[in-house]
XYZ file of C-alpha atoms in Angstrom:
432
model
C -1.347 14.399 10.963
C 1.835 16.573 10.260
C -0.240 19.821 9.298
C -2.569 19.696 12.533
C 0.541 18.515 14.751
C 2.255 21.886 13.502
C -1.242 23.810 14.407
C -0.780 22.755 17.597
C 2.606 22.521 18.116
C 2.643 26.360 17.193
C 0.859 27.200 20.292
C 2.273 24.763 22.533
C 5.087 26.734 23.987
C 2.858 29.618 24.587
C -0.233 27.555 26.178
C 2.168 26.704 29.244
C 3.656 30.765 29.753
C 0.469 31.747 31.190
C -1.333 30.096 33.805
C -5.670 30.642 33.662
C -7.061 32.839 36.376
C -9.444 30.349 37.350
C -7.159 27.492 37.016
C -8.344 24.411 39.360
C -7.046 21.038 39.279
C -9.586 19.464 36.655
C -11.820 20.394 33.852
C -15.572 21.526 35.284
C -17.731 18.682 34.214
C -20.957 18.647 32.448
C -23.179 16.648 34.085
C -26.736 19.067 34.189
C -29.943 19.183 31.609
C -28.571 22.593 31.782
C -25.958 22.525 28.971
C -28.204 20.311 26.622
C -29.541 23.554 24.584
C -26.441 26.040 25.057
C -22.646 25.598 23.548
C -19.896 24.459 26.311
C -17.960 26.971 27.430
C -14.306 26.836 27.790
C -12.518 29.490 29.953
C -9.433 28.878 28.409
C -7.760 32.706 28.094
C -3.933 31.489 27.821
C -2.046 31.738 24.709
C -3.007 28.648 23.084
C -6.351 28.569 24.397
C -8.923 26.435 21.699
C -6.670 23.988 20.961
C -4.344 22.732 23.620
C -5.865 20.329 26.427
C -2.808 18.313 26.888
C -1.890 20.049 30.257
C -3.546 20.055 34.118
C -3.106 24.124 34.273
C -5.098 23.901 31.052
C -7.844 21.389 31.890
C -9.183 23.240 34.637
C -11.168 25.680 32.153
C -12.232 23.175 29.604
C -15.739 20.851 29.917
C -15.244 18.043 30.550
C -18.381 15.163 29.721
C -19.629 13.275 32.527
C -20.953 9.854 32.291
C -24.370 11.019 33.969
C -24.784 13.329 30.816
C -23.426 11.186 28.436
C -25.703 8.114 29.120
C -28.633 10.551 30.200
C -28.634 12.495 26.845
C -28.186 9.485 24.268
C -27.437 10.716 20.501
C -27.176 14.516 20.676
C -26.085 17.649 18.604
C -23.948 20.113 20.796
C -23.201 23.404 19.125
C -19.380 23.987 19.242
C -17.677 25.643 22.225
C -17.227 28.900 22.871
C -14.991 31.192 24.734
C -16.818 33.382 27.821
C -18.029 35.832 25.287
C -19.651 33.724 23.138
C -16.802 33.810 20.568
C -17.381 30.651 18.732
C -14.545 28.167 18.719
C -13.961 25.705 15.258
C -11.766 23.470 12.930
C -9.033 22.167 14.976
C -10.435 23.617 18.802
C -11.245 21.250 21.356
C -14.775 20.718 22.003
C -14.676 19.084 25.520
C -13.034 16.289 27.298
C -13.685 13.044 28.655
C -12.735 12.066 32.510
C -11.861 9.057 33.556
C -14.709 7.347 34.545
C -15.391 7.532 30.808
C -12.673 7.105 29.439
C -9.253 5.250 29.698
C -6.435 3.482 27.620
C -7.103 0.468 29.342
C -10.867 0.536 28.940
C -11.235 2.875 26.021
C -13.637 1.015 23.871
C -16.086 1.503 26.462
C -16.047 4.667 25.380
C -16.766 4.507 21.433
C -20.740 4.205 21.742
C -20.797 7.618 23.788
C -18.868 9.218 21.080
C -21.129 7.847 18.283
C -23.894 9.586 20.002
C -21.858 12.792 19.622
C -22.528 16.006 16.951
C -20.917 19.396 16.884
C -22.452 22.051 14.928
C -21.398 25.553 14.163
C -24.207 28.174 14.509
C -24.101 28.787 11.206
C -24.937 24.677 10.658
C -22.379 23.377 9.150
C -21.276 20.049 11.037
C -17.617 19.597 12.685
C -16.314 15.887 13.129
C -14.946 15.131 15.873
C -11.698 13.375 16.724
C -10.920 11.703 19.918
C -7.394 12.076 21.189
C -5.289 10.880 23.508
C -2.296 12.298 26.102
C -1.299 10.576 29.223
C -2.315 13.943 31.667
C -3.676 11.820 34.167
C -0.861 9.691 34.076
C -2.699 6.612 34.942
C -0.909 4.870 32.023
C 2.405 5.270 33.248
C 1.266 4.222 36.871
C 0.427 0.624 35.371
C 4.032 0.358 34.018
C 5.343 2.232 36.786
C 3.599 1.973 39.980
C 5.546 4.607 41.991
C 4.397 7.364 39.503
C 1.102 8.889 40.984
C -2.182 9.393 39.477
C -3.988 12.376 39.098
C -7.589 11.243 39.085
C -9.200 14.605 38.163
C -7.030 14.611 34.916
C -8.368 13.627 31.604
C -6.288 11.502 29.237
C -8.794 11.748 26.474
C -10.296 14.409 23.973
C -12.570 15.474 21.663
C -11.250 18.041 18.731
C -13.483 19.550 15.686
C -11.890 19.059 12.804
C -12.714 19.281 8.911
C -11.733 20.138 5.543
C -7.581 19.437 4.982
C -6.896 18.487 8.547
C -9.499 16.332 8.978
C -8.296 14.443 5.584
C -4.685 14.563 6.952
C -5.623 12.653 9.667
C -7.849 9.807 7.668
C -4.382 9.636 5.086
C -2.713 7.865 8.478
C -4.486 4.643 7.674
C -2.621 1.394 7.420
C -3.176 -2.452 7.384
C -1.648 -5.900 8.637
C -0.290 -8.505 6.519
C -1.186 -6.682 2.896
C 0.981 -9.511 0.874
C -1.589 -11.965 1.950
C -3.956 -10.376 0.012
C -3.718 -13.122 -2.813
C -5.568 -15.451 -5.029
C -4.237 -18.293 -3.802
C -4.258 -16.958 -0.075
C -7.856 -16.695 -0.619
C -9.251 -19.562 -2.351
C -6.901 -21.902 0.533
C -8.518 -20.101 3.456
C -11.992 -19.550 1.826
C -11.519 -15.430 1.799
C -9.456 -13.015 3.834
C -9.892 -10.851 7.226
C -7.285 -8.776 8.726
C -7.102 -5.597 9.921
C -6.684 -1.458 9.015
C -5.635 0.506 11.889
C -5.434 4.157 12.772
C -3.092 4.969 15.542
C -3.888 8.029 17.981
C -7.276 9.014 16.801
C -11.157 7.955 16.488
C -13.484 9.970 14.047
C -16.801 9.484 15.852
C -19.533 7.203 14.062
C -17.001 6.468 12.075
C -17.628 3.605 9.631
C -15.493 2.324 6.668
C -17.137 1.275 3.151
C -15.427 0.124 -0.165
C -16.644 0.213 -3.410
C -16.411 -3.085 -4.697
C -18.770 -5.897 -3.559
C -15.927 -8.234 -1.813
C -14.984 -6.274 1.312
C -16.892 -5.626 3.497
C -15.950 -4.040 7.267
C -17.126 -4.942 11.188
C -17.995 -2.135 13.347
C -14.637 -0.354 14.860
C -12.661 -1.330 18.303
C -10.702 1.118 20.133
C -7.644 -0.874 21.769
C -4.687 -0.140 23.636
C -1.617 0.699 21.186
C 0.844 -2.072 21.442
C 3.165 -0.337 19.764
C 3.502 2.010 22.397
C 3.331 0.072 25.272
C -0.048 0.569 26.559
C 0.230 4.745 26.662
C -2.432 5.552 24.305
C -4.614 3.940 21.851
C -5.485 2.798 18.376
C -8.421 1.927 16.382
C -9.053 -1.101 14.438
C -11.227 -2.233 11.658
C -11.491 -5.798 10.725
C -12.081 -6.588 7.128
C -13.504 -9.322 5.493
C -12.480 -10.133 1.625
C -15.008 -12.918 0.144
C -13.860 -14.789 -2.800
C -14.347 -13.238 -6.069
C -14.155 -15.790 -8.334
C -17.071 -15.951 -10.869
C -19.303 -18.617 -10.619
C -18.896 -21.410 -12.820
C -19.393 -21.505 -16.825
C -19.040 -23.862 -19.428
C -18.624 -23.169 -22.555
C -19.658 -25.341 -25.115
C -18.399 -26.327 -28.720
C -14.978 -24.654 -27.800
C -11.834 -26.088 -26.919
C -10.366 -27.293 -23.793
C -8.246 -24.675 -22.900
C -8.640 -21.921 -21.048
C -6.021 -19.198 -21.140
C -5.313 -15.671 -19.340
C -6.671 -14.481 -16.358
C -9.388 -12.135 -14.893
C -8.632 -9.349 -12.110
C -10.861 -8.395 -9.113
C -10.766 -4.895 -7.081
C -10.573 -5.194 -3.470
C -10.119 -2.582 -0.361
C -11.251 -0.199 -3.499
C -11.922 3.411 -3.167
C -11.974 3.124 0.873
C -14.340 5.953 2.549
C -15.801 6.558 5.983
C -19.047 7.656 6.878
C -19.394 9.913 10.330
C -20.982 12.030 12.247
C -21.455 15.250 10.342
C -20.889 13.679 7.073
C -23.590 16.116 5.770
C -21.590 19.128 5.518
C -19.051 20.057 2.514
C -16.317 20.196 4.668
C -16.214 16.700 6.236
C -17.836 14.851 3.377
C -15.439 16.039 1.041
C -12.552 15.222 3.007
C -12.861 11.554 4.560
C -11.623 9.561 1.359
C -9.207 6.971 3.701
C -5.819 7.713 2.707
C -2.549 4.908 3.230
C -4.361 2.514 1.911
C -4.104 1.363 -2.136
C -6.367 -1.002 -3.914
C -5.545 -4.499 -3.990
C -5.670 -6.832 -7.123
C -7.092 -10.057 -7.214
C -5.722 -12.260 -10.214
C -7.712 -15.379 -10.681
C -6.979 -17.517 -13.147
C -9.802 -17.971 -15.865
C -9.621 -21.675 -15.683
C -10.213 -21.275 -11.938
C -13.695 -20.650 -13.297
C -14.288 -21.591 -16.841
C -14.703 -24.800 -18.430
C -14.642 -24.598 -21.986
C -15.348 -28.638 -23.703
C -15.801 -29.622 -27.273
C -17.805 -32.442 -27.012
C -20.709 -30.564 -27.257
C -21.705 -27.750 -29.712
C -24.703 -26.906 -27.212
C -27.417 -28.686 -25.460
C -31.337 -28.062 -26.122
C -32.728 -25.548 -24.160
C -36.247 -23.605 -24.448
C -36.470 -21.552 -26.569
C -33.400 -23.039 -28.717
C -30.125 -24.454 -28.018
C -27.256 -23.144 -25.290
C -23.936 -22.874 -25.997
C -23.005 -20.904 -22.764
C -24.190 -22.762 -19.471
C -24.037 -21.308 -15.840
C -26.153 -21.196 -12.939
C -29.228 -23.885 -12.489
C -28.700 -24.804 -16.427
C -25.529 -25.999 -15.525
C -26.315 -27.323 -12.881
C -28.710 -29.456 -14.494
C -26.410 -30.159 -17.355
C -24.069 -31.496 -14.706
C -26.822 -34.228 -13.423
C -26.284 -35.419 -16.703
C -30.240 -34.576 -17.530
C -29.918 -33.047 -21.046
C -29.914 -33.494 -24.719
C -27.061 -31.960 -26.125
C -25.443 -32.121 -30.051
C -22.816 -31.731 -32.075
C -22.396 -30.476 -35.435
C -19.626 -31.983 -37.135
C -19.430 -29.642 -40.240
C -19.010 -33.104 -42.101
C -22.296 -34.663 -43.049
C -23.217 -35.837 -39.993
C -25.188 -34.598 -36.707
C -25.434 -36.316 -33.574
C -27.501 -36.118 -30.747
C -26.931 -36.862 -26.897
C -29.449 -38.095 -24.502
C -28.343 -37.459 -20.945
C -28.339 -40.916 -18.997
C -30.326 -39.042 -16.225
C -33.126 -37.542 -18.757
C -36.540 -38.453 -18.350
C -38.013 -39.871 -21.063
C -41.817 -41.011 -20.280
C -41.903 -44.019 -22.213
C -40.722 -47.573 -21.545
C -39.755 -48.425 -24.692
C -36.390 -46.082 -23.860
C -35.381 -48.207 -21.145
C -36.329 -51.371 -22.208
C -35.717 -51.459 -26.495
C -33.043 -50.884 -29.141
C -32.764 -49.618 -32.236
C -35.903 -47.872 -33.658
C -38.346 -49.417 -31.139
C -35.972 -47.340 -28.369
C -35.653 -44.348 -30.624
C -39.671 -44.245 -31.056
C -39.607 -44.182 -27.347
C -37.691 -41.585 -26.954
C -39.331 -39.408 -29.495
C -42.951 -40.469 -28.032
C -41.452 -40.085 -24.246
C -40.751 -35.678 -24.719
C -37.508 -36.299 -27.326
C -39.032 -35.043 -30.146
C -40.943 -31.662 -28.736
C -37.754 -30.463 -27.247
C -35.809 -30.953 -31.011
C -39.018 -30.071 -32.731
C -38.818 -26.683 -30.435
C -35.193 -26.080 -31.366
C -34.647 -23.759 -34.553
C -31.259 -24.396 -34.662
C -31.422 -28.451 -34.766
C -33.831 -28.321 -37.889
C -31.915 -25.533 -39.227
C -28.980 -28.215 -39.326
C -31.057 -30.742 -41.083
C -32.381 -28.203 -43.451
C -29.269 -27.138 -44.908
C -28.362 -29.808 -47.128
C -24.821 -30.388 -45.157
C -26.053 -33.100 -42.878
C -26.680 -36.084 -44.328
C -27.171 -38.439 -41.468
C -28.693 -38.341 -37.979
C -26.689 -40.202 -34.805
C -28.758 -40.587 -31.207
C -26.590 -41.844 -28.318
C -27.527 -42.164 -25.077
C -25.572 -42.329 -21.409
C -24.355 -39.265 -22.217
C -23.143 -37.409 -19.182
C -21.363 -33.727 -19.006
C -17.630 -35.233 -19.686
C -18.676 -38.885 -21.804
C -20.846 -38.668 -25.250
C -22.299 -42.080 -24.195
C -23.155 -44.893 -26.998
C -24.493 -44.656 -30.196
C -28.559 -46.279 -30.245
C -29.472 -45.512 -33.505
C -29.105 -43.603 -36.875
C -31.305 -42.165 -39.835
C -31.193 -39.590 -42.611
C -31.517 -35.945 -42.124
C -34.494 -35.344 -44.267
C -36.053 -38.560 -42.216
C -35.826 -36.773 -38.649
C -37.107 -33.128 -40.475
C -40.019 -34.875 -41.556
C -40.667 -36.760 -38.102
C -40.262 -33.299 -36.150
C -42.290 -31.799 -39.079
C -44.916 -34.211 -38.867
C-alpha cells in the first residue's frame, strides 16, 4: 500500500489549497436510470482532483451511489469516471462514493453484495478493479466513541478507487493471518482440521474471492468488519479458511516389515490468488497473486498412515495376488474375509483362510483334516488359488516342498494350522 499511499499523498497537500467552484456540502448522488449508459462525472477541478475524496470541500463534486440505484440496477458495468470534458479518469482515480445509508463502519458488510455487483471499464475495455476505502469524513465513527463530536450526515466515509497493474498488487501483498503456528500436524489431526482467518485491513477488492492451489484449503465467502485494531474507525476484511486433513488414506503393505520410517509433507494456503471483478483484463489478472502470506507445510508422519506387516506376503485377489491393500480391498481384508499366503523362501508355503470367508460348503465348518480341506476347496477355495498365477508359480518352482492351510486367520493373527500336503499334490488338484 506504500506506492499508492505516496500517489496520493503527493496530491494531498494540494487537493485542500483550492476549494471547487461548485463546492456543496455532499457528493451529488446517483440515484436516476439516467447514468446507467453514460460514465459518472466528477467535477473535481482542484489540484488533486481524481484521486482524493477524503475531504467535505472535495466530496461535493464526486458521485456518490445511492441505494435506490444500487439495488435498482443489480450487477452492472459502469464505464470509469470522467472529468466535465469527458477526459477519462483511471488506475488509482476514484470512481464514486458510497453515502451513508449504504455504507458505514458499523454496518459495512451490508455493503459487500452492492459492490460485488460493481464493474468499471475503460472505453477502450480493459476492466479496472475496484477497491473500497475507508476515511472517517462523516465522522460518524468518532461520534460513537465520542458523542459530543457532530456528524455530518451528507459525508461519505466510504470509497470506491480503480486500481490495477503494480498498485493493485501492492495492495493484495498486505495480506496476513491469525494464529499461523497452529498450522500443524498434530494441531490438525486433534481438532479434525484447521479454520482461522486471513485479513486485509483498510481495503475490499470487489467480488473478491480467495482460491489455493492445493486440494486442503478451501475459503468461505468474505466479511467486511469493523477494525478492532483501530477502535472501530474503519474496517477490515476477513476470510475464513478451512484446512481438511491431509493425511493419505490408509495402506498396508504386505510381506514387509513392521516399521515404518520418515515422513510425508502436504502443501497448504499454497499459491493463494483472488478472483474479482475485472479479472479478465491483463492488468488485474496479472496482478492479484495474494501477497503476506507463505505456504504452510504439513509433516505427517508415514506411520500416521501406513501399515506395513510381515505376516503376509499378499492375499488372493482377482486377477492374482495383492501385496499393496487400500481402499474397499482393505477394507475387506480388515473383516478378516480373505485368503492370504506366505512364502517362506524355505520349502514351505502356507495359506490363510480368513475366519470371516465364505466358504459354501459345510464340511469347512463342521470337519478336520482333509474332509475340512475338501470343503474348502469344493466351497470357492480352490478357484480363487487356481486363478492366482503367482500361488502355482510357487508350487511350480521346485522350492516349495510342502503346502500349510490355516484358518481363523484375521488381518493381525495367522490363525491355526488345518491341514498340510505336498506342493506337486495341490498343483495337480488346482490343475485338475
Amino acid at each position: 500500500m506504500k506506492k499508492l499511499t505516496k500517489v496520493i499523498a503527493a496530491v494531498s497537500a494540494a487537493a485542500m489549497l483550492a476549494v471547487p467552484a461548485n463546492m456543496s456540502a455532499f457528493a451529488y448522488r446517483v440515484d436516476t436510470g439516467k447514468s446507467f449508459s453514460n460514465p459518472l462525472i466528477n467535477y473535481d477541478f482542484s489540484a488533486g482532483r481524481g484521486q482524493r475524496w477524503e475531504y467535505e470541500s472535495v466530496q461535493g463534486d464526486l458521485p456518490a451511489l445511492t441505494r435506490t440505484i444500487l439495488e435498482a440496477k443489480g450487477k452492472y458495468t459502469y464505464y470509469a469516471t470522467t472529468d466535465t470534458r469527458c477526459n477519462e479518469y483511471g488506475n488509482c482515480d476514484i470512481f464514486a462514493l458510497l453515502p451513508l445509508d449504504v455504507a458505514t463502519s458499523e454496518t459495512i458488510n451490508n455493503a459487500r453484495p452492492y459492490i460485488d455487483n460493481l464493474s468499471v471499464k475503460s472505453k477502450t475495455g480493459d476492466y479496472y478493479a475496484l477497491s473500497l476505502e475507508y476515511s472517517d469524513v462523516s465522522r460518524t465513527d468518532s461520534h460513537r466513541r465520542r458523542p459530543s463530536i457532530q456528524v455530518n450526515p451528507n459525508a461519505c466515509d466510504y470509497g470506491l478507487r480503480m486500481l490495477e497493474g503494480p498498485y493493485l498488487q501492492d495492495i493484495l501483498n498486505h495480506f496476513y493471518i491469525d494464529t499461523p503456528e497452529n498450522i500443524n500436524y498434530d494441531y490438525i489431526k486433534s481438532h479434525n482440521g484447521y479454520t482461522g482467518n486471513i485479513y486485509l485491513d483498510d481495503h475490499y477488492i470487489a467480488g473478491m474471492r480467495l482460491s489455493s492451489s492445493d486440494p486442503y484449503t478451501t475459503f468461505d465467502e468474505p466479511v467486511l468488519e469493523e477494525n478492532p485494531k483501530t477502535y472501530g474507525k474503519g474496517f477490515r476484511t476477513r476470510i475464513t479458511f478451512h484446512i481438511s486433513d491431509p493425511t493419505p488414506a490408509q495402506v498396508w503393505n504386505l510381506g514387509v516389515p513392521s516399521y515404518v520410517p520418515g515422513s510425508t509433507n502436504f502443501d497448504v494456503l499454497k499459491d493463494l490468488k483472488i478472483t474479482c471483478n475485472g479479472d479478465t483484463s491483463y492488468y488485474v489478472k496479472n496482478y492479484i497473486g495474494v501477497g503476506g502470506i507463505s505456504k504452510k507445510t504439513i509433516t505427517v508422519p508415514n506411520k500416521a498412515f501406513t501399515y506395513n506387516t510381515p505376516n503376509y506376503t499378499g492375499i488372493v485377489l482377482s486377477p492374482d495376488v495383492r501385496q499393496t491393500l487400500t481402499g474397499a480391498e482393505l477394507t475387506t481384508f480388515k473383516s478378516n474375509n480373505f485368503i492370504g499366503y506366505r512364502d517362506n523362501r524355505n520349502t514351505t508355503l502356507n495359506i490363510y483362510v480368513g475366519k470371516n470367508m465364505p466358504i459354501n460348503d459345510s464340511r469347512w465348518s463342521t470337519k478336520t483334516g482333509s474332509e475340512k480341506f475338501a470343503g474348502f476347496l469344493n466351497g470357492g477355495g480352490k478357484a480363487k488359488l487356481k486363478n492366482s498365477a503367482t500361488i502355482k508359480n510357487l508350487l511350480r518352482n521346485g522350492n516349495v516342498k510342502t503346502v500349510y492351510f490355516f484358518d481363523n486367520a484375521t488381518a493381525y493373527t495367522l490363525g491355526a494350522e488345518f491341514y498340510h500336503c505336498s506342493a506337486n499334490d495341490l498343483l495337480n488338484i488346482l490343475n485338475g
